[in-house]
Amino acid sequence: MQTQEHLFIGGDWVAPSTTDTIDVISPHSEQPIARVPAAAPADVDRAVAAAREAFDHGPWPRLDPKERVAIVRKLAERYEPRREEIAQLVTSEMGAPITFSRSAQARLPGFMISALTDVAAEYPWHETRSGALGADVGVHREPVGVVAAIIPWNMPMFLTVAKLVPALLAGCTIVLKPSPETPLDAAVMAELLAELGLPPGVVSILPGGRDVGRYLVSHPGVDKVSFTGSTAAGREVAAACGSALRKVSLELGGKSAAVVLDDADPEAVATGMTVAGLMNSGQACVAQTRILLPRKRYGEFVDALASVVEGLAVGDPFDPATRIGPMVTFRQQQRVSSYIDQGKAEGARLLVGGPGLPDGLDRGWYIRPTLFVDADNSMRIAQEEIFGPVLSVVPYSDDDEAVHLANASEYGLSGSVWTPDIDRGLNVAHRIRSGTLGINQPYSMDPAAPFGGVKSSGIGREFGREGMEGFLDVKSISIAPAATPDSGAARRSSTSSPAGESGGGS
Ligand code: NAD
């Protein structure tokens, strides 16, 4: 069993403040595979103090953004040789099928580091605007401060990169809390960061549970909380930040709809749903587990879906043939299982899968890939985020009803429209209230474009310029007309970088 003795605080591996540990359990074998220290409040205090010092007095926020870009590019280079190791670690700690771990859990973050760095390289950090009152105004984007970044277990390296990289590029200092289920890939990120030669205090990584998360988001030394997790926890985080008037962005849950129009190809839709609805064994915030099918060709689409879901290989996540791995924890298996019971009790027709372990498996936190049809959109299986391999099909009569049903949800994170008629698809997509949508594909999270939710799916955006802006404050500096253009340090060109005591240097 792998053991880790130290916590990564402010760039150093240090002894934890307590002897508390986290056992990482394989969801496939149900056996412990690693033990790591559990961060305690005293470790959070230490990490936030280091981040505060690095932000208030250290060089990182004051570097020219180009210098930060150059350092973060080194992270992209160093990440690549560790990719396979990261894929293996993520599969062992949370059970993602290895093919998904290689492609999405491990490869995408490497790609994202480069793409997000490109965004920063082209970002307009400073601009001068012709003021409406006659004088020019300098508009400067400055790092927001000490960032508390909290992530869930389902896409651990992907979500680490989504927060850490733009925060670093912006000039922030960061305390990242990974989930207790997935601390192992985070330790690899700590090793990579230690090789970059960042100034002391810039990054700490503290695995721990929700109590240490609560302590971190309420810490007076934190300027901004960037949270990804469930909507229930997001509400609590938002409340804590609200009372402290602390900036917060929230990437929360979803119950996204795949809207299948009546001219779509049933085979293409059914194959697409194995990704759109069932990627990461259904443990994806963007999972489109509500499938809206036209009554006109209902039978054709249902048959195609049933045959694809029935054929999905379930089992050992390290087997490259596996498409559906175990749920992350026993608790998650029980939760998904209870939704299957709920769907039956609510009167949806269970067509594929159902309760119990998949054939041939007598251990591991597995769920049979399950397809409910004839569901009503108001049923709990169509309204609540199940976070497992359970699809609910809801029939509709025309495009207007499809749009109405897609919007009849408290969430608005993702979604898709399936049709060969792109204009028709775009028309439907524009009428759906959601932060992201794909046409004939699940929305492919593009690091160049903003990602995030509306309604109970969150506040704020990650990726693209908009994601970078989540880690920036904007400062306007005007100069009295009598002053000469060069006399004010605030009047900057877009290529120069201010320096200052309070983190204004980027
Ligand atoms: P969770 O909310 O239980 O936990 C997420 C993280 O927050 C963990 O690190 C946890 O320790 C911490 N946490 C929990 N309660 C907290 C609190 N009150 N204060 C501070 N920290 C707290 O979620 P989970 O079960 O780990 O993850 C699954 C959820 O994450 C799903 O709802 C999924 O949709 C969502 N998610 C959203 C996105 C997105 O980008 N919108 C991406 C991935 C996952």
Coordinates of C-alpha atoms and ligand atoms in Angstrom, one line a residue:
M1 CA 0.0 0.0 0.0
Q2 CA 1.3 3.4 -1.0
T3 CA 1.8 5.8 1.9
Q4 CA 2.4 9.6 1.9
E5 CA 3.8 11.1 5.0
H6 CA 3.8 14.8 4.3
L7 CA 1.5 17.6 3.1
F8 CA 2.4 20.1 0.4
I9 CA 2.2 23.5 2.0
G10 CA 3.5 26.6 0.4
G11 CA 5.7 24.6 -2.0
D12 CA 7.4 22.4 0.6
W13 CA 6.5 18.9 1.8
V14 CA 6.0 19.3 5.5
A15 CA 4.9 17.2 8.5
P16 CA 1.1 17.5 9.1
S17 CA -0.2 19.0 12.2
T18 CA -2.0 15.8 13.3
T19 CA -1.7 12.1 12.8
D20 CA -5.1 11.9 11.1
T21 CA -5.0 10.0 7.8
I22 CA -7.2 9.2 4.8
D23 CA -7.3 5.6 3.5
V24 CA -7.9 5.6 -0.2
I25 CA -10.1 2.6 -1.1
S26 CA -10.3 0.9 -4.5
P27 CA -13.9 1.0 -5.6
H28 CA -13.2 -2.2 -7.6
S29 CA -11.6 -4.4 -5.0
E30 CA -13.0 -2.5 -1.9
Q31 CA -9.4 -2.8 -0.5
P32 CA -7.2 0.1 0.7
I33 CA -4.6 1.1 -1.8
A34 CA -3.0 4.2 -0.2
R35 CA -2.8 6.2 3.0
V36 CA -2.2 10.0 3.0
P37 CA -2.3 12.6 5.7
A38 CA -5.6 14.3 6.3
A39 CA -5.3 18.1 6.5
A40 CA -6.6 19.7 9.7
P41 CA -7.5 23.3 10.5
A42 CA -3.9 24.0 11.7
D43 CA -2.6 22.9 8.3
V44 CA -5.2 25.2 6.6
D45 CA -4.0 28.1 8.8
R46 CA -0.4 27.5 7.8
A47 CA -1.2 27.2 4.1
V48 CA -3.4 30.3 4.1
A49 CA -0.7 32.3 6.0
A50 CA 1.9 31.2 3.4
A51 CA -0.4 32.1 0.5
R52 CA -1.3 35.5 2.2
E53 CA 2.4 36.3 2.6
A54 CA 3.2 35.3 -0.9
F55 CA 0.4 37.4 -2.3
D56 CA 0.9 40.5 -0.1
H57 CA 4.7 40.6 -0.2
G58 CA 6.0 38.0 -2.7
P59 CA 7.0 38.3 -6.3
W60 CA 4.4 36.1 -7.9
P61 CA 1.5 38.6 -8.2
R62 CA 4.0 41.3 -9.3
L63 CA 5.6 39.4 -12.1
D64 CA 4.9 40.5 -15.7
P65 CA 2.1 38.1 -16.9
K66 CA 4.5 36.9 -19.6
E67 CA 6.9 35.6 -16.9
R68 CA 4.1 33.7 -15.3
V69 CA 3.1 32.3 -18.7
A70 CA 6.6 31.1 -19.2
I71 CA 6.7 29.3 -15.9
V72 CA 3.3 27.7 -16.4
R73 CA 4.3 26.5 -19.8
K74 CA 7.0 24.4 -18.0
L75 CA 4.2 22.7 -16.1
A76 CA 2.6 21.6 -19.4
E77 CA 6.0 20.1 -20.5
R78 CA 6.5 18.3 -17.2
Y79 CA 3.0 17.0 -17.1
E80 CA 3.2 15.1 -20.3
P81 CA 5.6 12.3 -19.2
R82 CA 3.4 11.7 -16.1
R83 CA 0.2 11.2 -18.0
E84 CA 0.0 7.5 -17.9
E85 CA 0.8 7.4 -14.2
I86 CA -2.0 10.0 -13.6
A87 CA -4.5 7.9 -15.6
Q88 CA -3.6 4.8 -13.6
L89 CA -3.9 6.7 -10.3
V90 CA -7.3 8.2 -11.1
T91 CA -8.6 4.8 -12.2
S92 CA -7.3 3.2 -9.0
E93 CA -8.7 5.8 -6.7
M94 CA -12.1 6.5 -8.2
G95 CA -12.7 3.7 -10.7
A96 CA -13.0 5.5 -14.0
P97 CA -12.6 3.1 -16.9
I98 CA -9.0 3.2 -17.9
T99 CA -9.8 4.3 -21.5
F100 CA -11.7 7.3 -20.1
S101 CA -8.9 8.0 -17.6
R102 CA -6.3 8.0 -20.4
S103 CA -8.3 10.2 -22.7
A104 CA -10.2 12.6 -20.4
Q105 CA -8.9 12.3 -16.9
A106 CA -5.2 12.5 -17.9
R107 CA -4.8 13.7 -21.5
L108 CA -7.3 16.6 -21.4
P109 CA -5.6 18.4 -18.4
G110 CA -2.3 18.4 -20.2
F111 CA -3.9 19.9 -23.2
M112 CA -5.8 22.4 -21.0
I113 CA -2.6 23.6 -19.3
S114 CA -1.3 24.7 -22.7
A115 CA -4.6 26.1 -23.9
L116 CA -5.2 28.1 -20.7
T117 CA -1.7 29.4 -20.9
D118 CA -2.4 30.6 -24.5
V119 CA -5.4 32.4 -23.2
A120 CA -3.2 34.2 -20.6
A121 CA -0.5 35.0 -23.2
E122 CA -3.1 36.9 -25.3
Y123 CA -5.1 38.4 -22.5
P124 CA -5.4 42.2 -22.4
W125 CA -4.0 42.8 -18.9
H126 CA -3.9 46.5 -19.3
E127 CA -5.8 48.9 -21.5
T128 CA -6.3 52.6 -21.8
R129 CA -9.8 53.9 -22.6
S130 CA -10.8 57.3 -23.8
G131 CA -12.8 58.4 -20.8
A132 CA -16.3 59.9 -21.3
L133 CA -15.3 62.8 -19.1
G134 CA -12.3 63.8 -21.3
A135 CA -9.4 62.2 -19.6
D136 CA -8.0 58.7 -20.4
V137 CA -8.7 55.9 -17.9
G138 CA -6.3 53.0 -17.4
V139 CA -8.1 49.7 -16.9
H140 CA -5.9 47.1 -15.2
R141 CA -6.7 43.5 -14.4
E142 CA -5.1 42.4 -11.2
P143 CA -5.0 39.1 -9.4
V144 CA -7.9 38.6 -7.0
G145 CA -5.8 37.4 -4.1
V146 CA -5.6 34.2 -2.1
V147 CA -7.8 31.6 -3.7
A148 CA -9.4 28.6 -1.9
A149 CA -10.0 26.0 -4.6
I150 CA -12.2 23.1 -3.7
I151 CA -12.8 20.2 -6.0
P152 CA -14.8 16.9 -6.1
W153 CA -13.5 13.4 -6.9
N154 CA -15.1 12.7 -10.2
M155 CA -12.6 14.5 -12.5
P156 CA -9.8 15.3 -10.1
M157 CA -6.9 16.3 -12.2
F158 CA -9.1 18.0 -14.8
L159 CA -10.7 20.1 -12.1
T160 CA -7.4 20.8 -10.4
V161 CA -6.0 22.2 -13.6
A162 CA -9.3 24.1 -14.4
K163 CA -8.7 26.2 -11.2
L164 CA -5.0 26.1 -10.4
V165 CA -3.7 27.0 -13.8
P166 CA -5.8 30.2 -14.5
A167 CA -5.4 31.2 -10.9
L168 CA -1.6 30.9 -11.2
L169 CA -1.6 32.7 -14.5
A170 CA -3.7 35.5 -13.0
G171 CA -1.1 36.0 -10.3
C172 CA -3.1 34.5 -7.4
T173 CA -1.8 32.3 -4.6
I174 CA -3.8 29.1 -4.0
V175 CA -4.8 26.6 -1.4
L176 CA -6.4 23.6 -3.2
K177 CA -8.4 21.1 -1.4
P178 CA -8.9 17.8 -3.3
S179 CA -11.6 15.3 -2.2
P180 CA -10.6 12.7 0.3
E181 CA -11.5 10.0 -2.3
T182 CA -8.9 11.3 -4.8
P183 CA -5.7 12.6 -3.1
L184 CA -3.2 10.6 -5.2
D185 CA -3.3 12.5 -8.5
A186 CA -3.2 15.7 -6.5
A187 CA 0.1 14.5 -5.0
V188 CA 1.5 14.2 -8.5
M189 CA 0.5 17.8 -9.2
A190 CA 2.3 18.9 -6.1
E191 CA 5.4 17.1 -7.3
L192 CA 5.2 18.9 -10.6
L193 CA 4.6 22.2 -9.0
A194 CA 7.6 21.7 -6.7
E195 CA 9.8 21.3 -9.9
L196 CA 8.7 24.7 -11.3
G197 CA 10.6 26.9 -8.9
L198 CA 7.5 28.9 -7.8
P199 CA 8.2 31.4 -5.1
P200 CA 7.4 30.1 -1.5
G201 CA 3.8 30.1 -0.5
V202 CA 2.2 30.2 -3.9
V203 CA 0.5 26.8 -3.9
S204 CA -0.6 24.4 -1.1
I205 CA -2.5 21.2 -1.7
L206 CA -4.5 19.9 1.3
P207 CA -6.5 16.7 1.0
G208 CA -9.4 16.6 3.4
G209 CA -13.1 16.2 3.9
R210 CA -16.0 18.6 4.0
D211 CA -15.1 19.9 7.5
V212 CA -11.7 21.1 6.4
G213 CA -13.4 22.5 3.3
R214 CA -15.8 24.5 5.5
Y215 CA -12.9 25.8 7.5
L216 CA -11.0 26.8 4.4
V217 CA -13.9 28.7 2.7
S218 CA -14.6 30.6 6.0
H219 CA -10.9 31.5 6.6
P220 CA -10.4 35.3 6.9
G221 CA -7.2 35.1 4.9
V222 CA -9.0 33.9 1.8
D223 CA -10.1 36.4 -0.9
K224 CA -11.9 34.2 -3.3
V225 CA -13.4 30.7 -3.2
S226 CA -13.6 28.7 -6.4
F227 CA -15.8 25.7 -5.7
T228 CA -16.8 22.7 -7.7
G229 CA -19.1 20.1 -6.2
S230 CA -22.8 19.4 -5.4
T231 CA -25.5 22.0 -5.5
A232 CA -26.2 21.3 -1.8
A233 CA -22.6 22.0 -0.7
G234 CA -22.5 24.9 -3.1
R235 CA -25.4 26.6 -1.3
E236 CA -23.5 26.2 2.0
V237 CA -20.3 27.6 0.5
A238 CA -22.2 30.5 -1.1
A239 CA -23.8 31.3 2.3
A240 CA -20.4 31.3 4.0
C241 CA -18.9 33.6 1.4
G242 CA -22.0 35.8 1.3
S243 CA -21.8 36.6 5.0
A244 CA -18.1 37.3 4.7
L245 CA -18.6 39.3 1.4
R246 CA -16.0 37.0 -0.2
K247 CA -15.9 36.5 -3.9
V248 CA -17.1 33.0 -4.9
S249 CA -17.6 31.0 -8.1
L250 CA -19.6 27.8 -8.1
E251 CA -19.6 24.9 -10.5
L252 CA -22.4 22.7 -9.4
G253 CA -24.6 19.8 -10.4
G254 CA -26.8 19.2 -13.4
K255 CA -29.6 17.1 -14.9
S256 CA -29.0 18.0 -18.5
A257 CA -31.3 17.0 -21.3
A258 CA -30.3 15.5 -24.6
V259 CA -33.0 16.7 -27.0
V260 CA -33.4 14.3 -29.9
L261 CA -35.3 15.8 -32.8
D262 CA -37.5 13.6 -35.0
D263 CA -35.1 13.7 -37.9
A264 CA -32.1 12.4 -36.0
D265 CA -30.4 9.1 -36.7
P266 CA -31.2 6.6 -33.9
E267 CA -27.9 4.7 -34.1
A268 CA -25.9 8.0 -33.9
V269 CA -28.0 9.2 -31.0
A270 CA -27.7 5.9 -29.1
T271 CA -23.9 5.7 -29.6
G272 CA -23.6 9.4 -28.6
M273 CA -25.5 8.7 -25.4
T274 CA -22.7 6.3 -24.2
V275 CA -20.6 9.4 -24.0
A276 CA -23.1 12.2 -23.4
G277 CA -25.0 10.3 -20.7
L278 CA -22.7 7.6 -19.4
M279 CA -19.1 9.0 -19.6
N280 CA -17.1 8.3 -16.4
S281 CA -19.8 5.7 -15.6
G282 CA -22.4 8.5 -15.4
Q283 CA -20.4 10.3 -12.7
A284 CA -20.1 13.6 -14.7
C285 CA -21.7 17.0 -13.9
V286 CA -22.4 17.4 -17.6
A287 CA -24.0 13.9 -18.0
Q288 CA -27.1 14.1 -20.1
T289 CA -29.2 11.6 -18.3
R290 CA -32.6 13.0 -19.3
I291 CA -33.2 11.9 -22.9
L292 CA -36.1 13.6 -24.6
L293 CA -37.4 11.5 -27.5
P294 CA -40.0 12.4 -30.1
R295 CA -43.2 10.4 -29.9
K296 CA -43.2 10.2 -33.7
R297 CA -40.3 7.8 -33.8
Y298 CA -40.2 6.8 -30.1
G299 CA -39.9 3.0 -30.7
E300 CA -37.0 3.3 -33.1
F301 CA -35.0 5.5 -30.7
V302 CA -35.8 3.4 -27.6
D303 CA -34.8 0.2 -29.4
A304 CA -31.4 1.7 -30.5
L305 CA -30.7 3.1 -27.0
A306 CA -31.7 -0.2 -25.3
S307 CA -29.4 -2.2 -27.5
V308 CA -26.4 0.1 -26.9
V309 CA -26.9 0.3 -23.1
E310 CA -27.4 -3.5 -22.9
G311 CA -24.1 -4.0 -24.7
L312 CA -21.9 -1.9 -22.4
A313 CA -19.1 -3.8 -20.8
V314 CA -19.2 -3.4 -17.0
G315 CA -16.4 -4.4 -14.7
D316 CA -12.7 -4.0 -13.8
P317 CA -11.9 -0.4 -14.7
F318 CA -8.3 -1.4 -15.6
D319 CA -9.7 -3.6 -18.4
P320 CA -9.5 -1.6 -21.6
A321 CA -12.8 -3.2 -22.8
T322 CA -14.7 -1.8 -19.8
R323 CA -17.1 1.1 -20.5
I324 CA -18.8 1.3 -17.1
G325 CA -16.6 1.0 -13.9
P326 CA -17.7 1.0 -10.3
M327 CA -19.2 4.0 -8.4
V328 CA -16.6 5.9 -6.4
T329 CA -17.8 4.8 -2.9
F330 CA -20.2 2.3 -1.3
R331 CA -22.3 5.4 -0.4
Q332 CA -22.5 6.5 -4.0
Q333 CA -23.5 2.9 -5.0
Q334 CA -26.3 2.9 -2.5
R335 CA -27.5 6.3 -3.6
V336 CA -27.7 5.4 -7.3
S337 CA -29.3 2.1 -6.3
S338 CA -32.0 4.0 -4.4
Y339 CA -32.8 6.1 -7.4
I340 CA -33.3 2.9 -9.4
D341 CA -35.8 1.7 -6.8
Q342 CA -37.4 5.2 -6.9
G343 CA -37.8 5.1 -10.7
K344 CA -39.6 1.8 -10.5
A345 CA -41.8 3.1 -7.7
E346 CA -42.6 6.3 -9.6
G347 CA -43.9 4.2 -12.5
A348 CA -41.1 4.6 -15.2
R349 CA -40.6 1.5 -17.3
L350 CA -37.3 -0.3 -16.5
L351 CA -36.1 -1.5 -19.9
V352 CA -32.4 -2.3 -19.2
G353 CA -30.4 -3.0 -16.0
G354 CA -32.0 -2.5 -12.7
P355 CA -31.1 -3.3 -9.1
G356 CA -28.3 -5.6 -8.0
L357 CA -24.7 -6.2 -9.0
P358 CA -24.0 -6.7 -12.7
D359 CA -23.6 -10.3 -13.8
G360 CA -20.3 -11.9 -13.0
L361 CA -19.3 -9.4 -10.3
D362 CA -19.6 -10.2 -6.6
R363 CA -17.7 -7.3 -5.1
G364 CA -16.9 -3.7 -6.0
W365 CA -19.3 -0.7 -5.9
Y366 CA -20.9 -1.5 -9.3
I367 CA -24.3 -0.5 -10.7
R368 CA -25.9 -2.1 -13.7
P369 CA -26.2 0.4 -16.6
T370 CA -29.9 1.2 -16.4
L371 CA -32.4 2.6 -18.9
F372 CA -35.8 3.9 -17.8
V373 CA -38.3 4.7 -20.6
D374 CA -41.8 6.3 -20.5
A375 CA -40.6 8.5 -17.6
D376 CA -42.4 11.7 -16.8
N377 CA -40.3 14.8 -16.6
S378 CA -41.6 15.5 -13.1
M379 CA -40.3 12.2 -11.7
R380 CA -37.4 12.4 -9.3
I381 CA -35.3 10.2 -11.7
A382 CA -35.8 13.0 -14.3
Q383 CA -35.3 15.9 -12.0
E384 CA -32.5 14.9 -9.6
E385 CA -28.8 14.4 -10.3
I386 CA -28.3 10.6 -9.9
F387 CA -24.5 10.6 -10.7
G388 CA -24.4 7.1 -12.0
P389 CA -25.2 5.0 -15.1
V390 CA -28.9 5.6 -15.1
L391 CA -30.7 7.1 -18.1
S392 CA -34.3 8.3 -18.1
V393 CA -36.2 8.7 -21.4
V394 CA -39.0 11.2 -21.5
P395 CA -41.3 11.4 -24.6
Y396 CA -42.4 14.6 -26.2
S397 CA -44.8 15.7 -29.0
D398 CA -43.2 18.7 -30.8
D399 CA -40.1 20.9 -30.7
D400 CA -41.9 23.4 -28.4
E401 CA -42.7 20.8 -25.9
A402 CA -39.1 19.5 -26.1
V403 CA -37.8 22.9 -25.3
H404 CA -40.3 23.3 -22.5
L405 CA -39.3 20.0 -20.9
A406 CA -35.5 20.7 -21.3
N407 CA -36.1 23.9 -19.4
A408 CA -38.3 22.3 -16.8
S409 CA -35.4 21.6 -14.5
E410 CA -33.7 23.4 -11.6
Y411 CA -30.4 22.9 -13.3
G412 CA -28.8 24.4 -16.5
L413 CA -25.3 23.1 -17.0
S414 CA -25.1 21.2 -20.2
G415 CA -27.3 19.6 -22.9
S416 CA -27.4 18.6 -26.5
V417 CA -29.6 18.7 -29.6
W418 CA -29.5 15.8 -32.1
T419 CA -30.6 16.5 -35.7
P420 CA -29.0 16.7 -39.2
D421 CA -30.7 20.1 -39.7
I422 CA -28.1 22.3 -38.0
D423 CA -30.3 25.5 -38.3
R424 CA -33.1 23.7 -36.5
G425 CA -30.7 22.3 -33.9
L426 CA -29.3 25.8 -33.3
N427 CA -32.8 27.2 -33.0
V428 CA -33.7 24.7 -30.3
A429 CA -30.3 25.1 -28.6
H430 CA -30.8 28.9 -28.3
R431 CA -34.1 28.4 -26.5
I432 CA -32.6 26.1 -23.8
R433 CA -31.5 27.8 -20.6
S434 CA -28.1 26.2 -20.1
G435 CA -24.5 27.3 -19.8
T436 CA -23.3 24.9 -22.5
L437 CA -24.8 22.8 -25.3
G438 CA -23.6 20.6 -28.1
I439 CA -25.2 19.9 -31.4
N440 CA -24.9 16.2 -32.4
Q441 CA -22.4 15.7 -29.6
P442 CA -22.2 16.4 -25.9
Y443 CA -20.7 19.8 -25.3
S444 CA -17.0 19.2 -25.6
M445 CA -15.4 21.4 -22.9
D446 CA -13.1 23.6 -24.9
P447 CA -10.5 25.4 -22.8
A448 CA -10.8 28.4 -25.1
A449 CA -14.5 28.9 -24.4
P450 CA -16.3 29.5 -21.1
F451 CA -17.9 26.6 -19.2
G452 CA -20.4 26.8 -16.4
G453 CA -24.0 26.7 -15.4
V454 CA -27.1 28.8 -15.0
K455 CA -29.9 28.3 -12.3
S456 CA -28.8 25.8 -9.6
S457 CA -25.9 24.7 -11.7
G458 CA -23.7 27.5 -10.6
I459 CA -22.4 31.0 -10.7
G460 CA -19.4 32.1 -12.8
R461 CA -17.5 30.5 -15.6
E462 CA -14.3 28.5 -16.0
F463 CA -12.0 28.3 -19.1
G464 CA -11.4 30.8 -21.8
R465 CA -11.0 34.5 -21.0
E466 CA -14.1 34.5 -18.9
G467 CA -12.5 31.7 -16.7
M468 CA -9.4 33.8 -16.2
E469 CA -11.5 36.8 -15.2
G470 CA -12.8 34.7 -12.2
F471 CA -9.4 35.2 -10.7
L472 CA -9.0 38.9 -11.5
D473 CA -10.2 42.1 -10.1
V474 CA -10.4 45.2 -12.3
K475 CA -8.9 48.5 -11.3
S476 CA -9.6 51.8 -13.1
I477 CA -7.0 54.6 -12.7
S478 CA -7.7 58.1 -14.1
I479 CA -5.2 60.8 -14.4
A480 CA -6.0 64.5 -13.9
P481 CA -5.9 66.2 -17.3
A482 CA -3.1 68.5 -16.2
A483 CA -0.7 65.7 -15.6
T484 CA 1.7 64.8 -18.4
P485 CA 1.1 61.4 -20.0
D486 CA 4.3 59.9 -18.4
S487 CA 3.9 61.3 -15.0
G488 CA 1.4 58.7 -13.6
A489 CA 2.6 55.2 -12.9
A490 CA -1.0 54.2 -13.5
R491 CA -1.0 55.1 -17.2
R492 CA 0.3 51.9 -18.6
S493 CA 0.6 50.6 -22.1
S494 CA -0.7 47.1 -22.8
T495 CA 2.8 45.7 -22.7
S496 CA 4.1 47.1 -19.4
S497 CA 3.5 45.8 -16.0
P498 CA 2.8 47.9 -12.9
A499 CA 4.6 47.0 -9.7
G500 CA 3.2 47.7 -6.3
E501 CA 2.9 46.7 -2.8
S502 CA -0.5 45.2 -2.9
G503 CA -0.5 42.7 -5.7
G504 CA -1.1 45.1 -8.5
G505 CA 1.6 43.9 -10.7
S506 CA 0.0 41.8 -13.4
Ligands
NAD1 P1 -19.6 17.4 -2.7 O1 -20.3 18.7 -2.9 O2 -20.0 16.5 -1.7 O3 -18.0 17.7 -2.5 C1 -17.2 18.5 -3.4 C2 -16.0 19.0 -2.6 O4 -16.4 20.0 -1.7 C3 -15.2 18.0 -1.8 O5 -13.9 18.3 -1.8 C4 -15.8 18.1 -0.4 O6 -14.9 17.7 0.6 C5 -16.1 19.6 -0.4 N1 -17.2 20.1 0.5 C6 -18.4 19.5 0.7 N2 -19.1 20.3 1.5 C7 -18.4 21.4 1.7 C8 -18.7 22.6 2.4 N3 -19.9 22.8 3.0 N4 -17.8 23.5 2.5 C9 -16.6 23.4 1.8 N5 -16.3 22.3 1.2 C10 -17.2 21.3 1.1 O7 -19.6 16.8 -4.2 P2 -19.0 15.4 -4.7 O8 -20.0 14.3 -4.3 O9 -17.6 15.2 -4.2 O10 -19.0 15.6 -6.3 C11 -20.1 15.4 -7.1 C12 -20.8 16.7 -7.4 O11 -19.9 17.7 -8.0 C13 -21.9 16.5 -8.4 O12 -23.0 17.3 -7.9 C14 -21.4 17.1 -9.7 O13 -22.4 17.5 -10.6 C15 -20.5 18.2 -9.2 N6 -19.6 18.6 -10.2 C16 -19.8 19.8 -10.9 C17 -18.9 20.1 -11.9 C18 -19.0 21.4 -12.6 O14 -18.1 21.9 -13.3 N7 -20.2 22.1 -12.6 C19 -17.8 19.3 -12.2 C20 -17.7 18.1 -11.5 C21 -18.5 17.8 -10.5

